[in-house]
CSV table of C-alpha atoms in Angstrom, one decimal:
chain,number,residue,atom,x,y,z
X,1,MET,CA,0.0,0.0,0.0
X,2,ILE,CA,1.0,3.7,-0.3
X,3,GLU,CA,1.5,3.9,3.4
X,4,ASP,CA,4.1,1.1,3.2
X,5,VAL,CA,6.1,3.2,0.9
X,6,LEU,CA,5.8,6.7,2.4
X,7,GLY,CA,4.3,6.2,5.9
X,8,GLU,CA,1.4,8.2,7.2
X,9,ALA,CA,1.1,11.9,6.2
X,10,ILE,CA,1.6,14.2,9.2
X,11,ASP,CA,0.8,17.8,10.1
X,12,ALA,CA,4.3,19.1,10.6
X,13,PRO,CA,7.0,21.1,8.8
X,14,LEU,CA,9.2,19.4,6.3
X,15,SER,CA,12.2,18.9,8.6
X,16,ARG,CA,15.6,17.3,7.7
X,17,GLY,CA,15.2,13.6,7.1
X,18,MET,CA,11.5,13.6,6.3
X,19,GLN,CA,10.0,13.0,2.9
X,20,ALA,CA,7.3,14.8,1.0
X,21,GLU,CA,5.0,15.0,-2.0
X,22,VAL,CA,5.6,18.1,-4.1
X,23,GLU,CA,3.7,19.0,-7.2
X,24,PHE,CA,5.9,20.6,-9.7
X,25,THR,CA,4.5,22.8,-12.5
X,26,VAL,CA,6.7,23.7,-15.5
X,27,ARG,CA,5.4,26.5,-17.8
X,28,TRP,CA,6.8,27.4,-21.1
X,29,SER,CA,5.7,28.8,-24.5
X,30,SER,CA,6.2,27.8,-28.1
X,31,ASP,CA,5.4,29.9,-31.2
X,32,GLU,CA,1.9,28.3,-31.4
X,33,ALA,CA,0.8,27.8,-27.8
X,34,SER,CA,1.4,28.1,-24.1
X,35,HIS,CA,2.3,24.9,-22.2
X,36,GLU,CA,2.0,23.6,-18.6
X,37,GLU,CA,3.4,20.3,-17.3
X,38,ARG,CA,2.2,19.2,-13.8
X,39,TYR,CA,4.0,16.3,-12.1
X,40,LEU,CA,3.5,14.9,-8.5
X,41,ALA,CA,6.9,14.1,-7.2
X,42,ARG,CA,7.1,11.5,-4.4
X,43,LYS,CA,9.7,10.8,-1.7
X,44,VAL,CA,11.0,14.3,-2.0
X,45,ASP,CA,13.7,15.6,0.3
X,46,PRO,CA,14.8,19.1,-0.5
X,47,HIS,CA,17.8,18.7,1.9
X,48,ARG,CA,19.3,16.0,-0.4
X,49,ASP,CA,17.6,15.9,-3.8
X,50,PHE,CA,18.6,18.0,-6.8
X,51,PHE,CA,16.3,20.9,-7.4
X,52,PRO,CA,16.4,23.8,-9.9
X,53,PRO,CA,18.8,26.4,-8.5
X,54,GLY,CA,17.4,28.3,-5.5
X,55,MET,CA,14.1,26.4,-5.3
X,56,ASP,CA,15.1,23.9,-2.5
X,57,ALA,CA,15.7,26.5,0.2
X,58,PRO,CA,12.0,27.7,0.6
X,59,LEU,CA,10.8,24.1,1.1
X,60,LYS,CA,13.3,23.2,3.9
X,61,GLY,CA,11.4,23.3,7.1
X,62,ALA,CA,8.3,24.5,5.3
X,63,GLU,CA,4.6,23.9,6.0
X,64,VAL,CA,2.2,22.1,3.6
X,65,GLY,CA,1.0,24.6,1.0
X,66,THR,CA,4.3,26.4,0.8
X,67,THR,CA,5.3,27.3,-2.8
X,68,SER,CA,8.8,27.8,-4.3
X,69,THR,CA,9.2,29.4,-7.8
X,70,GLY,CA,12.0,30.0,-10.2
X,71,ASP,CA,12.5,31.3,-13.8
X,72,TYR,CA,15.3,29.8,-15.8
X,73,ILE,CA,17.0,30.7,-19.1
X,74,PRO,CA,17.3,28.1,-21.8
X,75,GLY,CA,19.9,25.4,-20.8
X,76,LYS,CA,19.8,26.2,-17.1
X,77,VAL,CA,17.8,23.2,-15.8
X,78,VAL,CA,17.7,20.9,-18.8
X,79,PRO,CA,20.5,20.4,-21.3
X,80,GLY,CA,20.9,23.4,-23.5
X,81,GLN,CA,20.8,23.7,-27.3
X,82,ARG,CA,23.9,22.4,-29.1
X,83,PRO,CA,24.4,22.8,-32.9
X,84,ARG,CA,26.5,19.7,-33.0
X,85,LYS,CA,23.5,17.7,-31.9
X,86,ILE,CA,21.8,18.4,-35.2
X,87,ALA,CA,23.0,16.1,-38.0
X,88,THR,CA,22.1,15.0,-41.5
X,89,LEU,CA,22.2,11.2,-41.8
X,90,ASP,CA,21.8,8.7,-44.6
X,91,ARG,CA,18.2,7.3,-44.5
X,92,GLY,CA,19.7,3.9,-44.5
X,93,CYS,CA,20.7,4.4,-40.8
X,94,PHE,CA,17.1,3.9,-39.8
X,95,LYS,CA,16.4,0.3,-38.8
X,96,PRO,CA,13.0,-1.1,-40.0
X,97,MET,CA,10.4,-1.2,-37.3
X,98,LYS,CA,6.8,-2.4,-37.6
X,99,ILE,CA,3.8,-1.2,-35.7
X,100,GLY,CA,0.4,-2.8,-36.4
X,101,GLY,CA,1.9,-4.5,-39.5
X,102,ARG,CA,3.1,-1.1,-40.9
X,103,THR,CA,6.7,-0.3,-41.5
X,104,VAL,CA,7.6,2.9,-39.6
X,105,GLU,CA,9.3,5.5,-41.9
X,106,PRO,CA,10.9,8.8,-40.7
X,107,VAL,CA,8.5,11.7,-41.1
X,108,SER,CA,9.3,15.4,-40.6
X,109,GLY,CA,8.6,16.7,-37.1
X,110,ARG,CA,8.0,13.3,-35.5
X,111,PHE,CA,10.0,11.7,-32.6
X,112,TYR,CA,11.5,8.2,-32.8
X,113,PRO,CA,13.3,6.0,-30.3
X,114,TYR,CA,17.1,5.9,-30.5
X,115,GLN,CA,17.0,2.2,-31.3
X,116,LEU,CA,15.9,3.0,-34.8
X,117,LEU,CA,19.4,4.4,-35.4
X,118,GLY,CA,21.1,1.3,-34.4
X,119,SER,CA,23.2,1.2,-37.6
X,120,HIS,CA,24.5,4.7,-37.1
X,121,PRO,CA,28.0,5.0,-35.5
X,122,GLY,CA,27.8,6.0,-31.8
X,123,ILE,CA,24.2,4.8,-31.3
X,124,ARG,CA,23.7,1.6,-29.4
X,125,THR,CA,20.7,-0.6,-30.2
X,126,THR,CA,20.1,-0.8,-26.4
X,127,ASP,CA,20.1,3.0,-26.0
X,128,VAL,CA,17.3,3.8,-23.5
X,129,ARG,CA,17.1,7.6,-24.2
X,130,PRO,CA,13.5,8.3,-25.1
X,131,ALA,CA,13.6,9.9,-28.5
X,132,PHE,CA,15.2,12.1,-31.2
X,133,ARG,CA,13.3,14.4,-33.6
X,134,VAL,CA,13.4,14.2,-37.4
X,135,VAL,CA,13.6,17.8,-38.7
X,136,ASP,CA,13.4,17.1,-42.4
X,137,VAL,CA,13.4,14.2,-44.9
X,138,ARG,CA,14.8,14.8,-48.4
X,139,GLY,CA,15.5,12.0,-50.7
X,140,SER,CA,18.1,9.7,-49.1
X,141,GLU,CA,19.0,12.1,-46.3
X,142,VAL,CA,17.3,12.7,-43.0
X,143,LYS,CA,18.0,15.7,-40.8
X,144,VAL,CA,17.7,14.8,-37.1
X,145,ASP,CA,17.9,16.8,-33.8
X,146,PHE,CA,19.3,15.1,-30.8
X,147,ASN,CA,18.8,18.1,-28.5
X,148,HIS,CA,16.4,18.0,-25.6
X,149,PRO,CA,12.9,19.1,-26.7
X,150,LEU,CA,13.0,21.9,-24.1
X,151,ALA,CA,16.6,22.9,-24.8
X,152,ALA,CA,15.8,26.3,-26.3
X,153,ARG,CA,12.9,27.1,-24.0
X,154,HIS,CA,12.7,29.6,-21.1
X,155,LEU,CA,11.1,27.6,-18.2
X,156,ALA,CA,9.1,28.9,-15.2
X,157,VAL,CA,9.0,26.3,-12.5
X,158,GLU,CA,6.8,26.1,-9.4
X,159,ALA,CA,7.0,23.6,-6.6
X,160,ARG,CA,4.2,23.3,-4.1
X,161,LEU,CA,4.5,21.2,-0.9
X,162,VAL,CA,1.5,18.8,-0.8
X,163,LYS,CA,2.1,16.4,2.0
X,164,VAL,CA,4.8,15.6,4.6
X,165,TYR,CA,5.7,12.1,5.8
X,166,ASP,CA,7.7,11.2,8.9
X,167,ARG,CA,9.9,8.8,7.1
X,168,ARG,CA,13.7,8.8,6.6
X,169,SER,CA,14.9,9.5,3.1
X,170,ARG,CA,16.7,6.7,1.4
X,171,GLY,CA,17.6,5.4,-2.0
X,172,LYS,CA,18.6,7.5,-5.0
X,173,LEU,CA,18.9,11.3,-4.9
X,174,PRO,CA,16.7,12.3,-7.9
X,175,ASP,CA,17.2,15.4,-10.1
X,176,TRP,CA,13.6,16.4,-10.2
X,177,MET,CA,13.8,18.5,-13.4
X,178,GLU,CA,15.3,15.5,-15.2
X,179,GLU,CA,12.6,13.2,-13.8
X,180,ILE,CA,9.9,15.6,-15.0
X,181,CYS,CA,11.3,16.6,-18.4
X,182,MET,CA,13.3,13.6,-19.6
X,183,ASN,CA,10.5,11.9,-21.6
X,184,GLY,CA,7.9,14.0,-23.1
X,185,PRO,CA,7.6,17.7,-22.3
X,186,GLY,CA,8.5,19.7,-25.4
X,187,MET,CA,7.5,17.1,-27.9
X,188,GLN,CA,4.1,18.7,-28.4
X,189,ALA,CA,5.6,21.8,-30.0
X,190,ARG,CA,6.4,22.2,-33.6
X,191,THR,CA,10.1,22.4,-34.7
X,192,GLY,CA,11.3,25.7,-36.2
X,193,GLY,CA,7.7,26.8,-36.7
X,194,LEU,CA,7.1,24.1,-39.3
X,195,ARG,CA,4.1,21.8,-39.1
X,196,THR,CA,4.7,18.2,-38.1
X,197,LYS,CA,3.7,15.8,-40.9
X,198,PHE,CA,0.8,14.0,-39.1
X,199,ASP,CA,-1.3,13.4,-42.2
X,200,VAL,CA,0.3,10.2,-43.4
X,201,ASP,CA,-1.9,8.0,-45.7
X,202,TYR,CA,-2.8,5.4,-43.0
X,203,ALA,CA,-3.3,7.9,-40.1
X,204,LEU,CA,-7.0,7.4,-39.6
X,205,GLN,CA,-7.4,3.8,-40.4
X,206,ARG,CA,-8.8,1.5,-37.7
X,207,GLN,CA,-9.1,-2.2,-37.0
X,208,ASP,CA,-12.9,-2.0,-36.9
X,209,GLU,CA,-14.6,0.5,-39.2
X,210,ASP,CA,-18.2,-0.5,-38.1
X,211,ASP,CA,-19.1,2.1,-35.6
X,212,SER,CA,-22.9,1.5,-35.5
X,213,GLY,CA,-22.4,-2.1,-34.5
X,214,PHE,CA,-19.7,-1.4,-31.9
X,215,TYR,CA,-21.6,1.3,-30.1
X,216,ALA,CA,-24.9,-0.4,-30.2
X,217,GLN,CA,-24.2,-1.9,-26.8
X,218,PRO,CA,-23.9,0.6,-23.9
X,219,ARG,CA,-20.6,0.6,-22.0
X,220,GLN,CA,-21.4,2.0,-18.6
X,221,VAL,CA,-17.7,2.2,-17.6
X,222,ASP,CA,-15.2,4.8,-16.6
X,223,HIS,CA,-12.5,5.1,-19.2
X,224,VAL,CA,-9.8,6.4,-16.7
X,225,ASP,CA,-9.5,6.1,-12.9
X,226,LYS,CA,-11.3,8.5,-10.6
X,227,THR,CA,-8.2,10.6,-9.9
X,228,ALA,CA,-7.8,11.3,-13.6
X,229,LEU,CA,-11.5,12.1,-13.9
X,230,ARG,CA,-11.2,14.6,-11.1
X,231,LEU,CA,-8.1,16.2,-12.7
X,232,ILE,CA,-9.9,16.5,-16.1
X,233,ARG,CA,-12.9,18.1,-14.4
X,234,GLU,CA,-10.6,20.6,-12.6
X,235,GLU,CA,-9.0,21.7,-15.8
X,236,TYR,CA,-12.4,22.3,-17.4
X,237,THR,CA,-13.7,24.2,-14.4
X,238,LYS,CA,-10.8,26.7,-14.6
X,239,ARG,CA,-12.0,27.8,-18.0
X,240,LEU,CA,-15.8,27.7,-17.6
X,241,SER,CA,-18.2,30.4,-16.5
X,242,THR,CA,-21.2,29.8,-14.3
X,243,GLY,CA,-24.4,29.2,-16.4
X,244,ALA,CA,-22.4,28.6,-19.6
X,245,LYS,CA,-24.0,26.6,-22.5
X,246,VAL,CA,-21.7,23.7,-23.1
X,247,LEU,CA,-21.6,21.0,-25.8
X,248,ASP,CA,-20.2,17.7,-24.6
X,249,LEU,CA,-19.0,16.1,-27.8
X,250,MET,CA,-18.8,12.3,-28.0
X,251,SER,CA,-20.6,12.1,-24.7
X,252,SER,CA,-21.4,9.1,-22.7
X,253,LYS,CA,-22.6,8.3,-19.1
X,254,GLN,CA,-20.6,11.3,-17.7
X,255,SER,CA,-19.5,14.6,-18.9
X,256,HIS,CA,-16.4,15.3,-16.8
X,257,LEU,CA,-17.8,18.7,-16.1
X,258,PRO,CA,-18.5,20.4,-12.7
X,259,GLU,CA,-22.0,19.9,-11.2
X,260,ASP,CA,-22.1,23.1,-9.2
X,261,MET,CA,-21.8,25.8,-12.0
X,262,ASP,CA,-25.4,25.6,-13.4
X,263,LEU,CA,-24.1,24.6,-16.8
X,264,ALA,CA,-26.6,24.0,-19.7
X,265,VAL,CA,-25.0,20.9,-21.1
X,266,THR,CA,-26.0,19.2,-24.5
X,267,GLY,CA,-24.6,15.7,-24.9
X,268,LEU,CA,-23.9,14.4,-28.4
X,269,GLY,CA,-22.9,10.7,-28.4
X,270,MET,CA,-23.4,7.3,-30.0
X,271,ASN,CA,-25.5,5.4,-27.5
X,272,VAL,CA,-28.9,6.5,-26.2
X,273,GLU,CA,-28.6,4.4,-22.9
X,274,GLU,CA,-25.2,5.9,-22.1
X,275,LEU,CA,-26.5,9.4,-22.7
X,276,GLY,CA,-29.6,8.7,-20.6
X,277,ALA,CA,-27.4,7.7,-17.7
X,278,ASN,CA,-25.7,11.1,-17.7
X,279,THR,CA,-27.7,13.2,-15.2
X,280,LEU,CA,-25.8,16.4,-16.1
X,281,LEU,CA,-27.2,16.6,-19.6
X,282,MET,CA,-30.2,18.9,-20.4
X,283,GLU,CA,-30.3,17.8,-24.0
X,284,ARG,CA,-29.3,14.5,-25.6
X,285,LEU,CA,-28.6,13.7,-29.3
X,286,VAL,CA,-27.4,10.5,-30.9
X,287,HIS,CA,-25.1,11.4,-33.8
X,288,ASP,CA,-22.3,9.5,-35.5
X,289,LEU,CA,-19.5,12.1,-36.2
X,290,ASN,CA,-17.5,9.6,-38.3
X,291,ALA,CA,-20.5,9.1,-40.6
X,292,GLU,CA,-21.4,12.8,-40.6
X,293,PRO,CA,-18.9,15.3,-39.2
X,294,ALA,CA,-21.3,18.3,-39.5
X,295,LEU,CA,-22.8,19.3,-36.2
X,296,PRO,CA,-26.6,19.6,-36.0
X,297,PHE,CA,-26.4,23.1,-34.4
X,298,GLY,CA,-26.5,26.7,-35.7
X,299,ASP,CA,-23.6,29.0,-35.8
X,300,ALA,CA,-22.4,30.4,-32.4
X,301,SER,CA,-24.7,28.1,-30.4
X,302,PHE,CA,-22.3,27.3,-27.5
X,303,ASP,CA,-20.1,29.1,-25.0
X,304,ASN,CA,-17.8,26.1,-24.7
X,305,VAL,CA,-17.3,22.7,-26.3
X,306,VAL,CA,-15.5,19.7,-24.6
X,307,ASN,CA,-14.4,16.4,-26.0
X,308,SER,CA,-13.3,13.9,-23.3
X,309,LEU,CA,-11.3,10.7,-23.8
X,310,SER,CA,-12.6,10.2,-27.4
X,311,VAL,CA,-10.7,12.3,-29.9
X,312,GLU,CA,-8.6,9.2,-30.8
X,313,TYR,CA,-11.7,7.6,-32.4
X,314,LEU,CA,-12.5,10.3,-34.9
X,315,THR,CA,-11.9,9.4,-38.5
X,316,ASN,CA,-12.3,13.0,-39.8
X,317,PRO,CA,-11.0,15.0,-36.8
X,318,ARG,CA,-10.2,18.1,-38.9
X,319,ALA,CA,-13.7,18.5,-40.2
X,320,VAL,CA,-15.1,18.0,-36.7
X,321,THR,CA,-12.8,20.6,-35.3
X,322,ALA,CA,-13.8,23.1,-38.0
X,323,GLU,CA,-17.4,22.4,-37.1
X,324,VAL,CA,-16.7,23.0,-33.4
X,325,LEU,CA,-15.2,26.4,-34.3
X,326,ARG,CA,-18.4,27.2,-36.2
X,327,VAL,CA,-20.8,26.4,-33.4
X,328,LEU,CA,-18.7,28.2,-30.7
X,329,ARG,CA,-19.5,31.8,-29.8
X,330,PRO,CA,-16.6,34.3,-30.0
X,331,GLY,CA,-14.5,34.0,-26.9
X,332,GLY,CA,-15.6,30.4,-26.4
X,333,GLN,CA,-13.1,27.6,-25.8
X,334,PHE,CA,-12.8,24.1,-27.2
X,335,MET,CA,-11.1,21.7,-24.7
X,336,VAL,CA,-10.0,18.2,-25.6
X,337,SER,CA,-8.8,15.7,-23.0
X,338,PHE,CA,-7.3,12.2,-23.3
X,339,SER,CA,-5.2,9.7,-21.6
X,340,ASN,CA,-3.2,6.6,-22.7
X,341,ARG,CA,-6.1,4.1,-22.7
X,342,TRP,CA,-8.5,3.4,-25.5
X,343,PHE,CA,-10.5,0.7,-27.3
X,344,PRO,CA,-7.8,-1.0,-29.5
X,345,GLU,CA,-10.2,-1.9,-32.3
X,346,LYS,CA,-11.6,1.7,-32.6
X,347,VAL,CA,-8.5,3.8,-32.1
X,348,THR,CA,-6.9,5.4,-35.3
X,349,ALA,CA,-3.6,4.0,-36.5
X,350,LEU,CA,-1.4,7.1,-36.1
X,351,TRP,CA,-2.6,7.6,-32.5
X,352,THR,CA,-1.0,4.3,-31.5
X,353,GLU,CA,2.4,5.3,-33.0
X,354,LEU,CA,2.7,8.6,-31.3
X,355,HIS,CA,4.3,9.4,-27.9
X,356,ASP,CA,1.8,10.8,-25.4
X,357,PHE,CA,3.2,14.3,-25.8
X,358,GLU,CA,3.2,14.0,-29.6
X,359,ARG,CA,-0.6,13.3,-29.3
X,360,MET,CA,-1.0,16.7,-27.7
X,361,GLY,CA,0.9,18.1,-30.7
X,362,LEU,CA,-1.5,16.3,-33.0
X,363,VAL,CA,-4.6,17.6,-31.3
X,364,LEU,CA,-3.0,21.1,-31.1
X,365,ASP,CA,-2.5,20.9,-34.9
X,366,TYR,CA,-6.2,20.2,-35.4
X,367,LEU,CA,-7.1,23.3,-33.4
X,368,LEU,CA,-4.4,25.6,-35.0
X,369,GLU,CA,-5.3,24.6,-38.6
X,370,ALA,CA,-9.0,25.1,-37.9
X,371,GLY,CA,-8.4,28.6,-36.8
X,372,PHE,CA,-8.3,28.5,-33.0
X,373,LYS,CA,-6.2,31.1,-31.2
X,374,ASP,CA,-4.6,31.4,-27.8
X,375,CYS,CA,-4.0,27.7,-27.7
X,376,TRP,CA,-2.6,25.8,-24.8
X,377,THR,CA,-1.7,22.3,-23.5
X,378,VAL,CA,-1.6,20.8,-20.0
X,379,SER,CA,-0.1,17.5,-18.9
X,380,ILE,CA,-0.8,16.0,-15.4
X,381,ARG,CA,1.2,12.9,-14.4
X,382,ASN,CA,2.3,10.7,-11.6
X,383,HIS,CA,-0.7,11.2,-9.2
X,384,TRP,CA,-1.9,8.3,-7.0
X,385,ARG,CA,-4.4,5.9,-8.4
X,386,PRO,CA,-7.3,5.4,-5.9
X,387,LYS,CA,-6.9,2.5,-3.6
X,388,ASP,CA,-10.3,1.0,-4.6
X,389,ASP,CA,-9.4,1.1,-8.3
X,390,PRO,CA,-9.4,-2.4,-9.9
X,391,HIS,CA,-6.0,-1.7,-11.4
X,392,PHE,CA,-4.4,-0.5,-8.1
X,393,ALA,CA,-2.7,-3.9,-7.6
X,394,ASN,CA,-0.9,-3.5,-10.9
X,395,THR,CA,0.1,0.2,-10.6
X,396,TRP,CA,-0.1,3.0,-8.0
X,397,ASP,CA,0.1,5.6,-10.8
X,398,SER,CA,-3.1,7.3,-11.9
X,399,ASP,CA,-3.8,7.5,-15.6
X,400,PRO,CA,-2.0,10.5,-17.1
X,401,VAL,CA,-4.1,13.4,-18.2
X,402,PHE,CA,-3.5,15.5,-21.3
X,403,VAL,CA,-5.7,18.5,-22.2
X,404,VAL,CA,-5.4,20.7,-25.3
X,405,GLY,CA,-7.5,23.9,-25.8
X,406,GLY,CA,-8.0,26.9,-27.9
X,407,VAL,CA,-10.2,30.0,-28.2
X,408,LYS,CA,-12.5,31.2,-31.0
X,409,THR,CA,-11.6,34.9,-31.4
X,410,ASN,CA,-13.6,37.7,-32.9
X,411,SER,CA,-11.2,38.0,-35.8
């Protein structure tokens, strides 16, 4: 159990030798969006662990709720940009790899595991580094970038003390910025302002193309654990106004929306029984977006539109996103959330190939190309899975949460 690892949480300052939970938030910006990465660090000891410069001192001896902040120039807390880490290689350096029966080929803007460069001098086939980025593909040559995805970014970091445990520190002394940023943050941004090539020919193919048959039976299940559901709801709540008219796109038995804001929620989904079980809905419509991407609503009908845990099933996501822009009122937001769980037979092929953070980049691309402005992404990782969750025996980690949003402007 969790208590066996950390002990009981106590109401006391974080003194030397104790451990803590600290939620780190890393904020940064790309040319196309603002970004926020939230990560719950466990077994933290600011007297021993490696923190961003200056951020450990305010947490030593601090009470729960104390916050420490820092702003860092590029290269200060993650490895900085190095021109020598950008190279042009022969395309033959890429080892063939198959996913879902398809041979993976290098594509501009995408990330790939180091193992695919096993035939290139200096790269080991057992290299565990997460990924490198393909910048460009031209004929027999591939330009690649081995720099950290955040190497050129200014980072604003916040650390908030969440819990204190009366337990002696032991084991490794983690570098918390490396822990948070080593595998994902930064991958959702475009490289050099150029669009990532997501629209490959097989991108939207699925194992099962029969939606009417698959969704005929109601599935009254939660698609992520309760911690993840709460975190999604919190992100939506931050950006909603009391009494707002909201469209819950691809809705089911729950809308992942707050129940105390007097929202007027319309649910559009595939199964009438699932929609009927959703007590938050004021209006319910059965509509297959894969068969007909056009939304059955007039222009500027909604203050906000949300799509929860379903974007990976859309076979014409760009048309649907354009429709969302149409039915939103100026100033309204479209918010898309997802995790790393899905129905294997219904998920689109490209989705299964992408890294979690690349998926945020894909959804962000949908919004940007449709015309959304003031776009943003949020990732929330490493929170505790509820003890009563059926998967708790397999993992203590809650399902990760990723949210992408954008605003319909007046222009």
